[in-house]
Tab-separated table of N, CA and C in Angstrom:
chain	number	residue	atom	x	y	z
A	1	UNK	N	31.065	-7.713	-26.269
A	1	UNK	CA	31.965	-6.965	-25.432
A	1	UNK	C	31.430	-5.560	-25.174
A	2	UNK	N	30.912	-4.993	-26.083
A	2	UNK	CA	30.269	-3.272	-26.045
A	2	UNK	C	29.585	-3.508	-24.960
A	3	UNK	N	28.547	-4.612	-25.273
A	3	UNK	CA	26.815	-4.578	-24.106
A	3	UNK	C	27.792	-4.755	-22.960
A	4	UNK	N	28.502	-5.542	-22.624
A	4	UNK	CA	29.316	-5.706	-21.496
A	4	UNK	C	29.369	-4.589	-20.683
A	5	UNK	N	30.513	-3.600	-21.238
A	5	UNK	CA	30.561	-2.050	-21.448
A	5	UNK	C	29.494	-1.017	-20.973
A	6	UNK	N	28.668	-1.429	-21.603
A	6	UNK	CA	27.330	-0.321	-21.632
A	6	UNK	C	26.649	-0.452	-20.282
A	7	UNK	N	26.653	-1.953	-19.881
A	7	UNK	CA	25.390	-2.357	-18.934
A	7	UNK	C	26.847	-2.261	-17.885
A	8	UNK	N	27.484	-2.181	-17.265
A	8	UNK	CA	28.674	-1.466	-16.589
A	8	UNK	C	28.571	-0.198	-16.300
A	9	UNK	N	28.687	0.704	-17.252
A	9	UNK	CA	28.443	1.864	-17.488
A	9	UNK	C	27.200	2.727	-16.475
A	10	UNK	N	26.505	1.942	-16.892
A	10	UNK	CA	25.113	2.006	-16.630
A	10	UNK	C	24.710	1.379	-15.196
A	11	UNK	N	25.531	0.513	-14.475
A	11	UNK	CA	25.774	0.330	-12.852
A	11	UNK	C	26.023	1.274	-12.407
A	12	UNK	N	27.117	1.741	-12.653
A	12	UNK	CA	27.926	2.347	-12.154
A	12	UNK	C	26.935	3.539	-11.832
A	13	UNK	N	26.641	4.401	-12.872
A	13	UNK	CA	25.364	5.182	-12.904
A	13	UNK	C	24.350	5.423	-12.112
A	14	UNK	N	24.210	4.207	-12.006
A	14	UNK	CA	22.842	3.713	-11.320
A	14	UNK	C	22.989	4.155	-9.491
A	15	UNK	N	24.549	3.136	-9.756
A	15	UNK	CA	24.900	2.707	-7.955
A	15	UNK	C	25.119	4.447	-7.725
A	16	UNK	N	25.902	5.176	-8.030
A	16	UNK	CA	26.160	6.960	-7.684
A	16	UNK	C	24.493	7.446	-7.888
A	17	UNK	N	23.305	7.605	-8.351
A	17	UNK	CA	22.371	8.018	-8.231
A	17	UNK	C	21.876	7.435	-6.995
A	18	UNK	N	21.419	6.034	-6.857
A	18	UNK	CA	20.631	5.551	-5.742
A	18	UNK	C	21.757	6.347	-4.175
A	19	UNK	N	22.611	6.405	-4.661
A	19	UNK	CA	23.831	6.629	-3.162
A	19	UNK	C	23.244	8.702	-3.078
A	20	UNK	N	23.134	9.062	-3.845
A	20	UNK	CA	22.804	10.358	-4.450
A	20	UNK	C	21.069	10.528	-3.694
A	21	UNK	N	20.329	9.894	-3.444
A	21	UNK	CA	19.261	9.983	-3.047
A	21	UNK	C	19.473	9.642	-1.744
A	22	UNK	N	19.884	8.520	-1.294
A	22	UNK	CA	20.098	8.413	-0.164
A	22	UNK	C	20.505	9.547	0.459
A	23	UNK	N	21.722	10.232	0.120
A	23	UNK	CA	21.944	11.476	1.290
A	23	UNK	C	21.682	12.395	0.948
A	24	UNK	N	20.750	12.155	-0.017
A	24	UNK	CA	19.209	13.306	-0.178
A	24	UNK	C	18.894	14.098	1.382
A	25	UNK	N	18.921	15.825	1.414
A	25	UNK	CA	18.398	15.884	2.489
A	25	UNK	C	16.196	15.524	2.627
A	26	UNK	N	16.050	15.130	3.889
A	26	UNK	CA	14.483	14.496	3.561
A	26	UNK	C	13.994	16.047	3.603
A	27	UNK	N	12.767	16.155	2.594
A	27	UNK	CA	12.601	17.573	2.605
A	27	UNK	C	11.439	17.689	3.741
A	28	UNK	N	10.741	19.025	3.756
A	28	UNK	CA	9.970	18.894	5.117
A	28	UNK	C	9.073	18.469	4.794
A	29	UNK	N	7.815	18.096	5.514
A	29	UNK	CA	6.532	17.487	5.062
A	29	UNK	C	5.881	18.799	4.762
A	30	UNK	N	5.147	18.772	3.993
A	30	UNK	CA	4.108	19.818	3.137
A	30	UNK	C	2.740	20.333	4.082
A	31	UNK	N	2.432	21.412	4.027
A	31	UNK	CA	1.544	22.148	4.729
A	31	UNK	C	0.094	21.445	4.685
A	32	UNK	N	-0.466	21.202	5.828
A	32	UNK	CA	-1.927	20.834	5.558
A	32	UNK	C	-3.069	21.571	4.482
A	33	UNK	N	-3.638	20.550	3.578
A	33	UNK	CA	-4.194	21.548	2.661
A	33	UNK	C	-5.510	22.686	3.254
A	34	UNK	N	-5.277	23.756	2.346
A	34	UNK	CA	-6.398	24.164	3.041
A	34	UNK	C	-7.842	23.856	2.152
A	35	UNK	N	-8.907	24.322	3.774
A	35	UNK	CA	-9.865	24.340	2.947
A	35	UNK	C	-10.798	24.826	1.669
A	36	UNK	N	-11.702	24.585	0.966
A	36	UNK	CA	-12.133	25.587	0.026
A	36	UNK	C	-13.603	26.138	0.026
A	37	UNK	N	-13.410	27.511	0.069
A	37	UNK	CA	-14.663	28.504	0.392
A	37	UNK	C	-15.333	28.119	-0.893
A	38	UNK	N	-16.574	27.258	-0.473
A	38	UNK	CA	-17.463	26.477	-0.942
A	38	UNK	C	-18.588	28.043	-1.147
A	39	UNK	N	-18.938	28.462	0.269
A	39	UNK	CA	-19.677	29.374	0.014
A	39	UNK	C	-19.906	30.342	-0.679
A	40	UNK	N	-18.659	30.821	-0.977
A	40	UNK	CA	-17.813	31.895	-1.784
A	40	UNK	C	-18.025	31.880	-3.112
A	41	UNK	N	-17.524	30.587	-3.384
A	41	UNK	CA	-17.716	29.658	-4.745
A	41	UNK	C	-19.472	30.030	-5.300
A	42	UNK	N	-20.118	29.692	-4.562
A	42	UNK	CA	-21.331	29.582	-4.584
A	42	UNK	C	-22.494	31.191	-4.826
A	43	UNK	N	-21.499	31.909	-3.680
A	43	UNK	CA	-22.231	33.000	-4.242
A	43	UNK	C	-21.794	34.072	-5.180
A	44	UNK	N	-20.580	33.813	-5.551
A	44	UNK	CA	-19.776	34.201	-7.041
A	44	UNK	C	-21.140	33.737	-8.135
A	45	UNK	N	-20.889	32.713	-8.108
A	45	UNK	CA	-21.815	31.976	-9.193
A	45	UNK	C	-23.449	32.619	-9.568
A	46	UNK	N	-23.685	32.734	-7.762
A	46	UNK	CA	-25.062	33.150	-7.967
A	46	UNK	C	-25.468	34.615	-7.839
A	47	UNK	N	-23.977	35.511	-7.753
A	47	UNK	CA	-23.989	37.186	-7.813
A	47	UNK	C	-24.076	37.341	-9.762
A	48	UNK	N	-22.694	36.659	-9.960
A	48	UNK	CA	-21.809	36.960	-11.339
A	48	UNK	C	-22.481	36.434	-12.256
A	49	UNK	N	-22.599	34.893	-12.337
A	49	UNK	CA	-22.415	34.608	-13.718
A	49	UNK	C	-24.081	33.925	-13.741
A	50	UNK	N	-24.740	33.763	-12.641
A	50	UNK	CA	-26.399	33.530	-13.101
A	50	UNK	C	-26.865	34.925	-14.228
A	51	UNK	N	-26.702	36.298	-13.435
A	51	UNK	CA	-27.576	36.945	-13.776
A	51	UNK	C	-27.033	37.777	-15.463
A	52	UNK	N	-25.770	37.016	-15.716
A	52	UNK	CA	-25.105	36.841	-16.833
A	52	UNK	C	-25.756	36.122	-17.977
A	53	UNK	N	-26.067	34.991	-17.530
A	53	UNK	CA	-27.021	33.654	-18.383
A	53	UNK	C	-27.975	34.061	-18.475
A	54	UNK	N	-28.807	34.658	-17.396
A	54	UNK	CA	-30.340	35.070	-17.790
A	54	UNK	C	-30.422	36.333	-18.526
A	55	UNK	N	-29.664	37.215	-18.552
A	55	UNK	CA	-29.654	38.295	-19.247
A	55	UNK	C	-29.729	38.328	-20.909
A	56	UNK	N	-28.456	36.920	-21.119
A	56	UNK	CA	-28.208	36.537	-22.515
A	56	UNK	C	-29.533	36.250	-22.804
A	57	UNK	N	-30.216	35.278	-22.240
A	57	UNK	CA	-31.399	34.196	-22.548
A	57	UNK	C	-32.465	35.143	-23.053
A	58	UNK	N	-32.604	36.223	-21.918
A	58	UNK	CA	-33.378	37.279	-22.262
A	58	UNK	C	-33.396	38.038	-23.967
A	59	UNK	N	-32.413	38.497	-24.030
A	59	UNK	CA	-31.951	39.191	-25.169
A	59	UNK	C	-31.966	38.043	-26.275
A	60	UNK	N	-31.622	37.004	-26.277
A	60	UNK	CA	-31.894	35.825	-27.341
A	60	UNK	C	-33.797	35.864	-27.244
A	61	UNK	N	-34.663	35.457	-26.225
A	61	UNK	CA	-36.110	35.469	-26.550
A	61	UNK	C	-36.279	36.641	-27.097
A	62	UNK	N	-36.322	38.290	-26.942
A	62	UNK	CA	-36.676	39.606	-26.738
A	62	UNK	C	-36.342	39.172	-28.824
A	63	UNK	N	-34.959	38.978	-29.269
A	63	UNK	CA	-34.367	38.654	-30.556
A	63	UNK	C	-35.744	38.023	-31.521
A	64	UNK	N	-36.091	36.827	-30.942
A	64	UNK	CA	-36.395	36.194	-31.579
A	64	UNK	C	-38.255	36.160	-31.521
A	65	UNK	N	-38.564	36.882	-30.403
A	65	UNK	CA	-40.194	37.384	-30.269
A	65	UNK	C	-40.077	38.626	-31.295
A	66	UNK	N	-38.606	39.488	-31.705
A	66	UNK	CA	-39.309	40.228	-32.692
A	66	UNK	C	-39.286	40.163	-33.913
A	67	UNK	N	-38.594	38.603	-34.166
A	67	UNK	CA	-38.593	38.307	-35.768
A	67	UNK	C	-40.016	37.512	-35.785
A	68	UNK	N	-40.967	37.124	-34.676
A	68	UNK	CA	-42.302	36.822	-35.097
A	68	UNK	C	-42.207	35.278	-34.719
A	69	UNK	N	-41.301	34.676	-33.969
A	69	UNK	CA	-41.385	33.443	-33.336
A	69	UNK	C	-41.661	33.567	-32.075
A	70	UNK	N	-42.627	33.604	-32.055
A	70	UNK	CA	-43.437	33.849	-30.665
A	70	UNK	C	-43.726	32.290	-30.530
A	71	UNK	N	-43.884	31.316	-31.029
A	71	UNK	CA	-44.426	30.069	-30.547
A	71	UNK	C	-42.634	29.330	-29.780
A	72	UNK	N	-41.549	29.286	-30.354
A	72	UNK	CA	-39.903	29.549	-30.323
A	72	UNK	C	-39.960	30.005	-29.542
A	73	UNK	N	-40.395	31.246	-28.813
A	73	UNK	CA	-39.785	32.102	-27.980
A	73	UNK	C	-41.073	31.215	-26.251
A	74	UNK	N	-41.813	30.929	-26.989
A	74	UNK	CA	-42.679	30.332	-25.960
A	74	UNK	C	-41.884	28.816	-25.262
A	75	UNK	N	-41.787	28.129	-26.317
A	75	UNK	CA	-40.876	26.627	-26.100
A	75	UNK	C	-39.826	26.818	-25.204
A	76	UNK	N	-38.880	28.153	-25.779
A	76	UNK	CA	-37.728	28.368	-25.197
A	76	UNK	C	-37.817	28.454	-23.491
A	77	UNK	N	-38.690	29.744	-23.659
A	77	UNK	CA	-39.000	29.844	-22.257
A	77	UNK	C	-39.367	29.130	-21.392
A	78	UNK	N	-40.012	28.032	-21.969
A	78	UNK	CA	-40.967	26.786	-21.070
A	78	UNK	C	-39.271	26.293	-20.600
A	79	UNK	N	-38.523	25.634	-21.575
A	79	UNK	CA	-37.560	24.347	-21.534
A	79	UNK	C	-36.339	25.701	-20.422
A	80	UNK	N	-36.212	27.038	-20.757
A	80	UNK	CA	-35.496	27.281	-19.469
A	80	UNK	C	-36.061	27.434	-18.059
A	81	UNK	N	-37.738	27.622	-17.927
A	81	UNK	CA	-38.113	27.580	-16.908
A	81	UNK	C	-37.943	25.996	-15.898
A	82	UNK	N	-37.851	25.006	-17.178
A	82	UNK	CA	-37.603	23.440	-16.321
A	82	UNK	C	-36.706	23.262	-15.881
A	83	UNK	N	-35.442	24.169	-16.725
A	83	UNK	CA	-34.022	24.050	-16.432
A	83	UNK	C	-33.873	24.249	-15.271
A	84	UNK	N	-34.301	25.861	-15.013
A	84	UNK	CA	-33.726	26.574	-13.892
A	84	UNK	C	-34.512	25.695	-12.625
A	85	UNK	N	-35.372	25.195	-12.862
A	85	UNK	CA	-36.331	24.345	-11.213
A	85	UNK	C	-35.416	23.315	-11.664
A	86	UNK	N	-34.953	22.494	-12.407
A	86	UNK	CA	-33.662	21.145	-11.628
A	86	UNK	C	-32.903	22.162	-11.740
A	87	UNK	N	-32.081	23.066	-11.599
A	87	UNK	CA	-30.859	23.705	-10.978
A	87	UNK	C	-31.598	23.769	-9.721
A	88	UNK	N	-32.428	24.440	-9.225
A	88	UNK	CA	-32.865	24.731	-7.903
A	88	UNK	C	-33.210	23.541	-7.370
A	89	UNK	N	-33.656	22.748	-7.851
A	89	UNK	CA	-33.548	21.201	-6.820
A	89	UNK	C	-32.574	20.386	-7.099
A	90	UNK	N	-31.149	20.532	-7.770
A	90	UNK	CA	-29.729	20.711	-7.452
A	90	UNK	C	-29.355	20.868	-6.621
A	91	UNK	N	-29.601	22.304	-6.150
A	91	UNK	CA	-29.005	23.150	-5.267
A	91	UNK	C	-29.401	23.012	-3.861
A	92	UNK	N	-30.694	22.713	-3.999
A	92	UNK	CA	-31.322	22.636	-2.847
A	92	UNK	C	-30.628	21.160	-2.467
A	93	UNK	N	-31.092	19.754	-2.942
A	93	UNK	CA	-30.114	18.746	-2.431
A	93	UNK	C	-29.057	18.829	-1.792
A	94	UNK	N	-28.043	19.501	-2.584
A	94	UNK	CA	-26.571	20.684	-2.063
A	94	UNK	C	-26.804	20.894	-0.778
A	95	UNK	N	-27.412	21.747	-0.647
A	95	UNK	CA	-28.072	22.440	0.741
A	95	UNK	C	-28.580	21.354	1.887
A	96	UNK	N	-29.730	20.721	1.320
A	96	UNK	CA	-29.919	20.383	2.414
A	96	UNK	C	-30.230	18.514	2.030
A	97	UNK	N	-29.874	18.400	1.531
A	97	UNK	CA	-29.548	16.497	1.188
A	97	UNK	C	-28.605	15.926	2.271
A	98	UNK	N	-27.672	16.352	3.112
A	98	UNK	CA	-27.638	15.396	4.548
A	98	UNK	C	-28.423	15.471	5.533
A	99	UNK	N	-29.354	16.305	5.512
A	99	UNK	CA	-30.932	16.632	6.103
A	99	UNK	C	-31.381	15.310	6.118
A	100	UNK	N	-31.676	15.615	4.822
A	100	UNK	CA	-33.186	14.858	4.599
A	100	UNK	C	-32.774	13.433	4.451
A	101	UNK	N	-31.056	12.807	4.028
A	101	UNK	CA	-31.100	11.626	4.451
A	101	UNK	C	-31.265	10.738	5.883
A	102	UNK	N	-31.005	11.974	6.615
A	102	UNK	CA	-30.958	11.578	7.722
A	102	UNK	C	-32.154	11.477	8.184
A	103	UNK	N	-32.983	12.271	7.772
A	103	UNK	CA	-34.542	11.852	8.368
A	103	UNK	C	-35.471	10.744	7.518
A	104	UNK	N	-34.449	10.501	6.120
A	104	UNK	CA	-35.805	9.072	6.036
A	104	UNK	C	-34.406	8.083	6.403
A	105	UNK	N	-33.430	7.902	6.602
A	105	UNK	CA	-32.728	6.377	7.569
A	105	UNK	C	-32.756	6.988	8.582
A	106	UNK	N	-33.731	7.697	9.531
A	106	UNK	CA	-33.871	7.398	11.175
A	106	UNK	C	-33.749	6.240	11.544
């Protein structure tokens, strides 16, 4: 007899919410998104926070060439010089990779 009750209860509920949406006013449709300053993005990155990283990197080799790891400070430098050429042929793809697909599927 309760569940009876409950699941009643719980129509009733139901039927006043769904009736409750219905004469919902429809709200307006939402603003076209805008676009995002890609460029902006880009040269933030490459004003601010590159010459941030290389500065650290610096001061970490400069650190560690004067505790006498000069062979360390050599490695280091090699493995960020590889880094930074795939960032730049990253970037460059970025740049210009609908180029160049387009010229080898002519």
């Amino acid at each position: 007899m309760m569940l009876l009750e409950i699941g009643q209860a719980m129509w009733g509920d139901a039927a006043r919410a769904v009736d409750a949406i219905a004469y919902a006013p429809t709200p307006t449709p939402a603003p076209a998104p805008k676009e995002i300053n890609t460029d902006g993005i880009l040269n933030f990155f490459a004003t601010k926070i590159v010459p941030i990283l290389l500065a650290a990197l610096g001061v970490i080799f400069i650190g560690r060439a004067s505790k006498g790891e000069v062979s360390r400070v050599l490695t280091s430098s090699a493995i960020a010089i590889i880094g930074l050429a795939f960032v730049a042929g990253a970037a460059s793809l970025f740049f210009f990779g609908g180029s160049l697909v387009d010229l080898l599927f002519k």
